[in-house]
XYZ file of C-alpha atoms in Angstrom:
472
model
C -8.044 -23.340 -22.823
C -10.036 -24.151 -26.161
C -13.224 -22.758 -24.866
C -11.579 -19.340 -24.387
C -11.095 -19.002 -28.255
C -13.669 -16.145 -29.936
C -15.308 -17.324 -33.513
C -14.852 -14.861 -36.204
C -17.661 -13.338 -38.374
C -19.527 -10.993 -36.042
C -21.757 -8.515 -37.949
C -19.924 -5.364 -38.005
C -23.353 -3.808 -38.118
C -24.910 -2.958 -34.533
C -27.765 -1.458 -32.919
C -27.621 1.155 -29.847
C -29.664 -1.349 -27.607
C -26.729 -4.012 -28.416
C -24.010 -1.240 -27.635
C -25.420 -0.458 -24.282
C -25.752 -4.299 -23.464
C -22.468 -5.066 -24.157
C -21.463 -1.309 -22.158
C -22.903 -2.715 -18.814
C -21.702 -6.413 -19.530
C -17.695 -5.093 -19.759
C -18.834 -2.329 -16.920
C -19.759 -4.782 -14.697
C -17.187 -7.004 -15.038
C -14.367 -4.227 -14.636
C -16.290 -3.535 -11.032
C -15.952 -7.290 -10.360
C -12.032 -7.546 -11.328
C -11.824 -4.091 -9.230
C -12.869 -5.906 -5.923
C -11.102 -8.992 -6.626
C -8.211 -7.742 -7.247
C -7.705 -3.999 -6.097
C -4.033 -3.764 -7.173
C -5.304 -3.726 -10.446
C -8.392 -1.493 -10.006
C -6.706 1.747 -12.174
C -5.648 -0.454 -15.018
C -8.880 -2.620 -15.555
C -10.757 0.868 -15.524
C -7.848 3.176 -17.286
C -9.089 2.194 -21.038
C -12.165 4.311 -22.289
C -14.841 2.444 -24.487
C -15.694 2.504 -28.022
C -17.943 0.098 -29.971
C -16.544 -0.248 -33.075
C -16.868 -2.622 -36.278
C -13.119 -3.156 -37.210
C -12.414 -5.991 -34.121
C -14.018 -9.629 -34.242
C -14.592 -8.881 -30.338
C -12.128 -6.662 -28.001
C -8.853 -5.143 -28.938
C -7.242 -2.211 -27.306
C -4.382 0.081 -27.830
C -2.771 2.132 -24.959
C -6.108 4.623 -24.744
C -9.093 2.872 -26.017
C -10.525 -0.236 -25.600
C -12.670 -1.181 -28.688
C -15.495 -3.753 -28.377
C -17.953 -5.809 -30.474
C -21.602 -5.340 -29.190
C -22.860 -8.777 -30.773
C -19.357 -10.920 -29.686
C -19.543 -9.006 -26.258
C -22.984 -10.150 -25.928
C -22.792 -13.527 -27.065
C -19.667 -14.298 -24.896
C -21.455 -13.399 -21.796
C -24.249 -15.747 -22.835
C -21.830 -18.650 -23.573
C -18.524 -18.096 -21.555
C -19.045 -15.230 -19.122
C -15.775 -15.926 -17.739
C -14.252 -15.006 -20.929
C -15.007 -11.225 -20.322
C -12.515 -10.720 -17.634
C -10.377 -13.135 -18.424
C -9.964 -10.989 -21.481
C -10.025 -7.349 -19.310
C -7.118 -8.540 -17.093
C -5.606 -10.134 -20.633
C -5.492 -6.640 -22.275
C -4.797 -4.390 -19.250
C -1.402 -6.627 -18.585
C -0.343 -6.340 -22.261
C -0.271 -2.609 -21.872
C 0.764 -2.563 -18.421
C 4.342 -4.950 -20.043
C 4.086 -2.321 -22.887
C 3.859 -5.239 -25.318
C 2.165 -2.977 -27.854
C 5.309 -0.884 -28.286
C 7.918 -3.687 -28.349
C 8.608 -4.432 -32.082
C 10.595 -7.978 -33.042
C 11.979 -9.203 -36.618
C 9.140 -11.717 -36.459
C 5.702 -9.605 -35.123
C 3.586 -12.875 -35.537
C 5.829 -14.976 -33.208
C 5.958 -11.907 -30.933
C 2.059 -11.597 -30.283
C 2.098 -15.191 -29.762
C 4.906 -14.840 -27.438
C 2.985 -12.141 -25.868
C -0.332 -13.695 -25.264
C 1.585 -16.729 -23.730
C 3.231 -14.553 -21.621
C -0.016 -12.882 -20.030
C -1.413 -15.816 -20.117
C 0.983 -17.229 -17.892
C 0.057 -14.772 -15.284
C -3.291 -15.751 -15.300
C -3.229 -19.016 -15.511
C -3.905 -19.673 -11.538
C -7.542 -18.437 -12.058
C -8.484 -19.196 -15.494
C -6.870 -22.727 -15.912
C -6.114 -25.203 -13.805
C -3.787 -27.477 -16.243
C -1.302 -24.967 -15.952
C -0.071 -25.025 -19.673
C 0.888 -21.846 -20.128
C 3.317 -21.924 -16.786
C 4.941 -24.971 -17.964
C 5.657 -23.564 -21.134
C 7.284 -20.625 -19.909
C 9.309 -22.459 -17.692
C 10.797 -24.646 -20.653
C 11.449 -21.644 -22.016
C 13.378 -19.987 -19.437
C 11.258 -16.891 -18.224
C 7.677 -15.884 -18.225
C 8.503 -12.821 -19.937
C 6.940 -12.071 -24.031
C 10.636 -11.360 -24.885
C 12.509 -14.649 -23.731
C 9.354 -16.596 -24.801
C 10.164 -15.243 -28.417
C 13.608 -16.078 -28.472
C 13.135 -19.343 -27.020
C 10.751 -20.628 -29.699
C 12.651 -18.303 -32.741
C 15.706 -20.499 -31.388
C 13.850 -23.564 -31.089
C 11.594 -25.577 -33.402
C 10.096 -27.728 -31.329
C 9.212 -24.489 -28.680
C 7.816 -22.828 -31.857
C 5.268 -25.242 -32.837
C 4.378 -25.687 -29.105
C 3.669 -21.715 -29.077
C 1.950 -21.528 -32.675
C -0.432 -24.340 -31.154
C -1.142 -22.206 -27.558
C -1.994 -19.299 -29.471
C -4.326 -20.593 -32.220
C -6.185 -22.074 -29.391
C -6.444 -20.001 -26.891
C -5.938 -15.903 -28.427
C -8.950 -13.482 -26.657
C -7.954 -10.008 -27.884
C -7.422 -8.103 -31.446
C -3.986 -6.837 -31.697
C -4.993 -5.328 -34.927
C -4.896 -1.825 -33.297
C -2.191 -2.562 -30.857
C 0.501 0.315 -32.642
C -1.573 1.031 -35.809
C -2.256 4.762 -34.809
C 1.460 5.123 -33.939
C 2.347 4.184 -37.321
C 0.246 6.084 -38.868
C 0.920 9.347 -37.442
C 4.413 8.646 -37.195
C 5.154 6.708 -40.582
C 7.123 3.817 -38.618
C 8.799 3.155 -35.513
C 10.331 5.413 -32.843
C 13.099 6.288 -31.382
C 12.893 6.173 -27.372
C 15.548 8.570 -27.366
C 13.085 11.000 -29.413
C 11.426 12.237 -26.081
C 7.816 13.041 -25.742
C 6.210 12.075 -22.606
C 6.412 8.496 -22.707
C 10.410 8.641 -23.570
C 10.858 8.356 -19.768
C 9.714 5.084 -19.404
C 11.565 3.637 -22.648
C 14.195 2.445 -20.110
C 11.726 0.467 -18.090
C 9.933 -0.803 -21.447
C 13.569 -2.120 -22.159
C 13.653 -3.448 -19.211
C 10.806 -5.224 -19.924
C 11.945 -6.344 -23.109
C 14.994 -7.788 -21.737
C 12.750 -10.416 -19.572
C 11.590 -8.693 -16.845
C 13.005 -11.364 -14.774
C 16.033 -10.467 -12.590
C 19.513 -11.341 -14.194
C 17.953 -11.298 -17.418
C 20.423 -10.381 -20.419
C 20.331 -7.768 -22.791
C 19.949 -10.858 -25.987
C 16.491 -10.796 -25.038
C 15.664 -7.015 -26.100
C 13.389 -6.199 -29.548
C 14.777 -4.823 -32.157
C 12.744 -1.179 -31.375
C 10.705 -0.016 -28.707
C 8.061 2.315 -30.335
C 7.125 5.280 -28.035
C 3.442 6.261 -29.051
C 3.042 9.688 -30.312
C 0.544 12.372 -29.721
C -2.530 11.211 -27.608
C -1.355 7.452 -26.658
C 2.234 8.800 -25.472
C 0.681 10.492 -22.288
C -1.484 6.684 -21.926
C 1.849 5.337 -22.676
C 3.678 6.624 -19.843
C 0.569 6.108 -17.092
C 0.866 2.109 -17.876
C 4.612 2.336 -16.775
C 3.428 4.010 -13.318
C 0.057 1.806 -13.674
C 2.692 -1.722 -13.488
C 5.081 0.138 -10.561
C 1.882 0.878 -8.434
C 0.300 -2.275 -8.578
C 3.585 -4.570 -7.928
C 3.644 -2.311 -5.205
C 0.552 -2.830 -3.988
C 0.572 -6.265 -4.354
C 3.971 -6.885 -3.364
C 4.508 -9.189 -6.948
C 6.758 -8.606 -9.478
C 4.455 -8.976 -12.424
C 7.359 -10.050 -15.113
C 8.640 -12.634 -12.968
C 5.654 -13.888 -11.301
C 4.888 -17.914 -11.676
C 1.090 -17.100 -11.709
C 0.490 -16.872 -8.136
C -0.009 -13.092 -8.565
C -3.523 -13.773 -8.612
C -3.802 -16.033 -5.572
C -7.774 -15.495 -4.113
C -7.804 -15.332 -0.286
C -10.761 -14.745 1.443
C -10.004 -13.229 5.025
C -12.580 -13.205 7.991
C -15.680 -10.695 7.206
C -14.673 -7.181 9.289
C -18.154 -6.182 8.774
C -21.058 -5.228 10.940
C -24.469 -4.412 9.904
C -26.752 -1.941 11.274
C -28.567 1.609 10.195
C -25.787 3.665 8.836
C -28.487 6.827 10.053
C -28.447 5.396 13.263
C -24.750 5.099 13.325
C -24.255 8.312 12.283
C -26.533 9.882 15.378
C -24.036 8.430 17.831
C -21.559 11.030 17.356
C -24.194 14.015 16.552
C -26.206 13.742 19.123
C -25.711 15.692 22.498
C -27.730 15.740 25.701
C -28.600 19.504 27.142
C -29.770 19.062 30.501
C -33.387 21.508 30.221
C -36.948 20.298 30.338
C -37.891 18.846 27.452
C -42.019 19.697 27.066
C -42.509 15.983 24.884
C -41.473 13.986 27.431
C -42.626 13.242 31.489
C -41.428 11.320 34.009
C -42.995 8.060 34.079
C -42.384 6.786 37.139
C -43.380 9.960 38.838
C -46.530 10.019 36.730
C -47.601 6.061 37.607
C -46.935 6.382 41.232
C -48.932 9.211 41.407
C -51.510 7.769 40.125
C -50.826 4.379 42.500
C -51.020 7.289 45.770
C -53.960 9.972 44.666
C -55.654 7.656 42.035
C -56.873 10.126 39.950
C -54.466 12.894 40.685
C -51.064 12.138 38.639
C -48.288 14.336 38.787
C -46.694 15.278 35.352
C -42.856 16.375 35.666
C -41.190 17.134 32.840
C -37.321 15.277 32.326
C -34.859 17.277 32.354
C -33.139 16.325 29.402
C -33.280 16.573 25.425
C -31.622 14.684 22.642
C -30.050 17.870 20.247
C -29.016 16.589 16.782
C -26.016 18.713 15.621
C -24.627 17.763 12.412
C -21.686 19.737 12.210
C -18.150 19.441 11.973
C -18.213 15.984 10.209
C -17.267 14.981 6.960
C -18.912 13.020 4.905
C -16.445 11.262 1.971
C -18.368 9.294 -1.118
C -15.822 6.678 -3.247
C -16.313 7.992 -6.703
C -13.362 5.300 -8.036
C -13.291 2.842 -10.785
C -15.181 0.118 -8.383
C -17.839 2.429 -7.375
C -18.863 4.138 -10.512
C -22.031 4.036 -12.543
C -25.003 2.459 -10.266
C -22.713 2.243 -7.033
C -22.136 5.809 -6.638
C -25.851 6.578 -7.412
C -26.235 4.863 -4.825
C -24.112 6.388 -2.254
C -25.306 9.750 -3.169
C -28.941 8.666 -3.233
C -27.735 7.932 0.598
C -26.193 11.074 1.193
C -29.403 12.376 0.502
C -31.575 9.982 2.578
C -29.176 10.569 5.397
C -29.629 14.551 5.555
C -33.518 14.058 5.016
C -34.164 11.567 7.796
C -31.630 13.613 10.253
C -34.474 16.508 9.611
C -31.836 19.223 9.228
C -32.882 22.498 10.292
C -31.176 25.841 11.085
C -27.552 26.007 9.927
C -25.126 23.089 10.280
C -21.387 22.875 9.294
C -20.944 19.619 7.356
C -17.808 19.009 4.680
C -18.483 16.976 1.436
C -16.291 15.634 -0.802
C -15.562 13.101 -3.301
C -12.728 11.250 -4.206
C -10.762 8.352 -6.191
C -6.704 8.895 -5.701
C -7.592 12.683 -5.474
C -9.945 15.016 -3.638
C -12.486 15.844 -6.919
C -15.068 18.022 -5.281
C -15.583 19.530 -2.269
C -18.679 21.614 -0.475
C -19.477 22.816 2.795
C -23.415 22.278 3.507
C -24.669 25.299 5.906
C -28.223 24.274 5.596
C -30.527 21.950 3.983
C -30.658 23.859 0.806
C -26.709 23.282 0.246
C -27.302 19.489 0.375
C -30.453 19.525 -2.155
C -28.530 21.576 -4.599
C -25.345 19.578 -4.000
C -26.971 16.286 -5.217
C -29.168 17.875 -8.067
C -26.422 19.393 -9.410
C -23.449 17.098 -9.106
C -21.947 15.689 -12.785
C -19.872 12.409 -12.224
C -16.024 12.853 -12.057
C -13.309 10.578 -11.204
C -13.658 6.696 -11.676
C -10.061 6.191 -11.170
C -7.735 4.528 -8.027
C -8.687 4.285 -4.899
C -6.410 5.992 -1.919
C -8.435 6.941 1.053
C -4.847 8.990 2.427
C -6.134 12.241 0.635
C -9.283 12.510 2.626
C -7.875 11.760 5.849
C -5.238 14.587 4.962
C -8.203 16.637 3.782
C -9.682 16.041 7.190
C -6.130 17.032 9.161
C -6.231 20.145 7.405
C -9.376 20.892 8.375
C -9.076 20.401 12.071
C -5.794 22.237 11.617
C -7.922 25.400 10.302
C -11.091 25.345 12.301
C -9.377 26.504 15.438
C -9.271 24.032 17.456
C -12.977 22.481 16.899
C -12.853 19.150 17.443
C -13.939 16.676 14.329
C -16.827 14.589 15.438
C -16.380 11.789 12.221
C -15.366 10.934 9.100
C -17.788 8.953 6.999
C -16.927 6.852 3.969
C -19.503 5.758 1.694
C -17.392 3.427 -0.169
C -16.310 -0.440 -1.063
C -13.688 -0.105 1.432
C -11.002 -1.227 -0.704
C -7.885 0.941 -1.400
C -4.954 2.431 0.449
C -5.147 3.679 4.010
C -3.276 6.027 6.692
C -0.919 3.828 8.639
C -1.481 5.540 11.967
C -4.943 6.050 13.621
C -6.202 9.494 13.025
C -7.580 12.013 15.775
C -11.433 11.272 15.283
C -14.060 8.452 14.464
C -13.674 7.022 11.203
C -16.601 4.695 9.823
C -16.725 3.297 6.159
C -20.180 2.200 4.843
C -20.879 -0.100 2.827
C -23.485 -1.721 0.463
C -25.343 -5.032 1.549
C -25.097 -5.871 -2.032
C -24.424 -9.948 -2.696
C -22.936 -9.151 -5.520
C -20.037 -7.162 -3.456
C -18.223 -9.535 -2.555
C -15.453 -7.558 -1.468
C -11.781 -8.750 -0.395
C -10.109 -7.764 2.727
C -6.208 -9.461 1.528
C -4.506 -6.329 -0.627
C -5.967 -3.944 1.434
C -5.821 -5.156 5.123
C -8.537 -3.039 7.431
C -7.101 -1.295 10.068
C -8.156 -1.834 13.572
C -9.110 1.851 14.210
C -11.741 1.713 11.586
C -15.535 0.757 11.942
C -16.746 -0.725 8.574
C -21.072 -0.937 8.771
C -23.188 -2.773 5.822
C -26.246 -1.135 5.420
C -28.969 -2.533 2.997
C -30.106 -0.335 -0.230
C -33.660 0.943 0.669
């Protein structure tokens, strides 16, 4: 892995246009990593960005995720792989809580560390498998039993000294440097504060993560963060239960296979999503309908009298009723920035070409893990001031199970109206109901190339329609 090593002596000097470069270059990998691997969707997202001079490229602590403009940009112009090789790198050392794990040697245990994540990605980013076979030799895959294996042996040491000056992506410069400083040295789990909960998962962790692990294995102190990082602190415990969960791997013991890529068959038709949508608005009311005739009538007269037709009127007429539907937009981790422009942009499109007049009774709402926002469009008014007016929230998770409970509750309280559809404007990746609700649900989803979403950590269910549409 010698190509993944970042050169020192970036200018700590940068200009706005570099910090917004290197803002979209980490942005758009996070989106990538997000629909690669959805398990890990809330922790590649869960750090907030800062550019900032004191790291040779990126370096995070439990909160923040600090960034060189000029290294950011010159890795994606050398080694573009190296960006989220180094997202997933970061986002598993605080999801093992190696940044609060303290040893007798801290050198050897950031070595030991970086081996360890390393380890877990090794099935994607290398194919030589170094990393694996090291921590095999050594007993465990886990930062703690990779320390003690090369503290206890010299010939493991040198082995790990020469892994990590070859191959080390992040800065751990900042890893526990606020803690100390607002705290004057390390903690005591027993202390409390919010993240005192999960010190006996983080010792856990530091006694190897793997099962029968011993207790020889532990640090010498855990360091609960204080203040601001202890809340971030305790969401990367729930952050690692969630995702083994979801991906049914247990991330301390895994071999590397965590990150196995399977590509499943494509679900996906393609058609007008407006057209879709008029399927299940659309009603016929049996009345004459004054822009239409009956052709047949009309030509035969003509065939019979010549220049005498006979204009009847059918007897029918398409109604477009948008009302009770609801129309969900993704606003998670995977479809933030440009993505959910987008699928408001179609919101929009979508009540403009349905030419909405009179009063309708349509739901709205956004969503990551949560319902965010919510409004009930009466008329075409509500929907222009809806989008004009609506400020970005969420960017989290992804767990469709609160809008189809949002949608139960509503057929619940509308007294017995029937729902005519639920509408997703989403990636279609995250958690769903596990029994087919009482209405039409369709997902929509960008045509986009570059979405080249997975279908194996989220299997689609059956009573789903899932529709690409193209961007125009």
């Amino acid at each position: 892995m010698e190509d993944n090593v970042i050169s020192n002596g970036f200018s700590t000097e940068f200009s706005e246009a570099q910090k917004t470069a290197a803002h979209r270059i980490i942005t758009s990998a996070r989106r990538e990593l997000a629909r690669e691997y959805p398990y890990l969707e809330q922790a590649v997202f869960y750090h907030k960005l800062k550019a900032a001079s004191k790291t040779d490229f990126m370096g995070s602590d439990y909160t923040t995720l600090y960034y060189n403009p000029a290294a950011v940009i010159e890795c994606f112009r050398k080694k573009r792989r190296m960006i989220k090789h180094t997202l997933l790198h970061m986002a598993l050392h605080c999801m093992c809580h190696h940044l609060s794990m303290e040893f007798s040697d801290p050198e050897l245990f950031e070595a030991a560390a970086d081996a360890s994540v390393n380890a877990m990605l090794e099935s994607i980013i290398n194919t030589n498998k170094s990393f694996r076979k090291f921590a095999a030799d050594c007993g465990g895959i886990s930062a703690p039993h990779i320390y003690n294996a090369a503290k206890e042996n010299r010939k493991l040491r040198n082995r790990l000294k020469a892994l990590y000056e070859s191959s080390h992506a992040d800065d751990h410069r900042m890893w526990h440097q606020k803690d100390k400083e607002e705290q004057g040295g390390s903690a005591d789990p027993r202390s409390g504060g919010k993240g005192a909960q999960h010190a006996a998962a983080v010792q856990g962790a530091a006694a190897g993560l793997s099962k029968g692990a011993g207790n020889t294995n532990a640090p010498s102190s855990v360091m609960v963060p204080a203040n601001g990082q202890a809340s971030a602190y305790a969401d990367w415990g729930q952050i690692m239960t969630s995702s083994e969960h979801q991906s049914g791997k247990d991330f301390g013991s895994s071999s590397g296979d965590l990150f196995a890529d399977v590509t499943p068959p494509d679900r996906f038709s393609k058609m007008d999503y407006i057209s879709y949508i008029r399927k299940f608005i659309q009603d016929e009311i049996i009345r004459e309908d004054p822009d239409t005739i009956d052709l047949m009538m009309y030509t035969a007269s003509l065939d019979i009298y010549g220049d005498m037709p006979i204009v009847e009127f059918c007897e029918t007429q398409e109604n477009l009723d948008p009302s009770d539907i609801i129309i969900a937009i993704d606003m998670s981790g995977s479809c933030s920035g440009d993505i959910a422009v987008n699928f408001l942009r179609q919101v929009y499109t979508l009540f403009e070409r349905l030419n909405i007049q009179g009063r309708v009774n349509i739901r709205l709402v956004t969503f990551d893990t949560k319902i965010l926002d919510q409004t009930v469009i009466r008329s075409r008014s509500d929907a222009d001031s809806f989008i004009k007016n609506y400020e970005g929230k969420g960017f989290g998770g992804t767990d469709f199970n609160c809008v189809f409970d949002y949608a139960d509750q509503y057929t619940k309280e509308s007294g017995g109206r029937k729902l005519k559809g639920l509408f997703f404007f989403s990636d279609a990746e995250g958690s769903f109901p596990s029994e087919k609700p009482g209405y039409p649900t369709v997902f929509f989803v960008p045509s986009d190339p570059n979405m080249n979403f997975q279908t194996d950590y989220y299997p689609k269910p059956e009573w789903a329609d899932f529709v690409r549409y193209d961007d125009n």
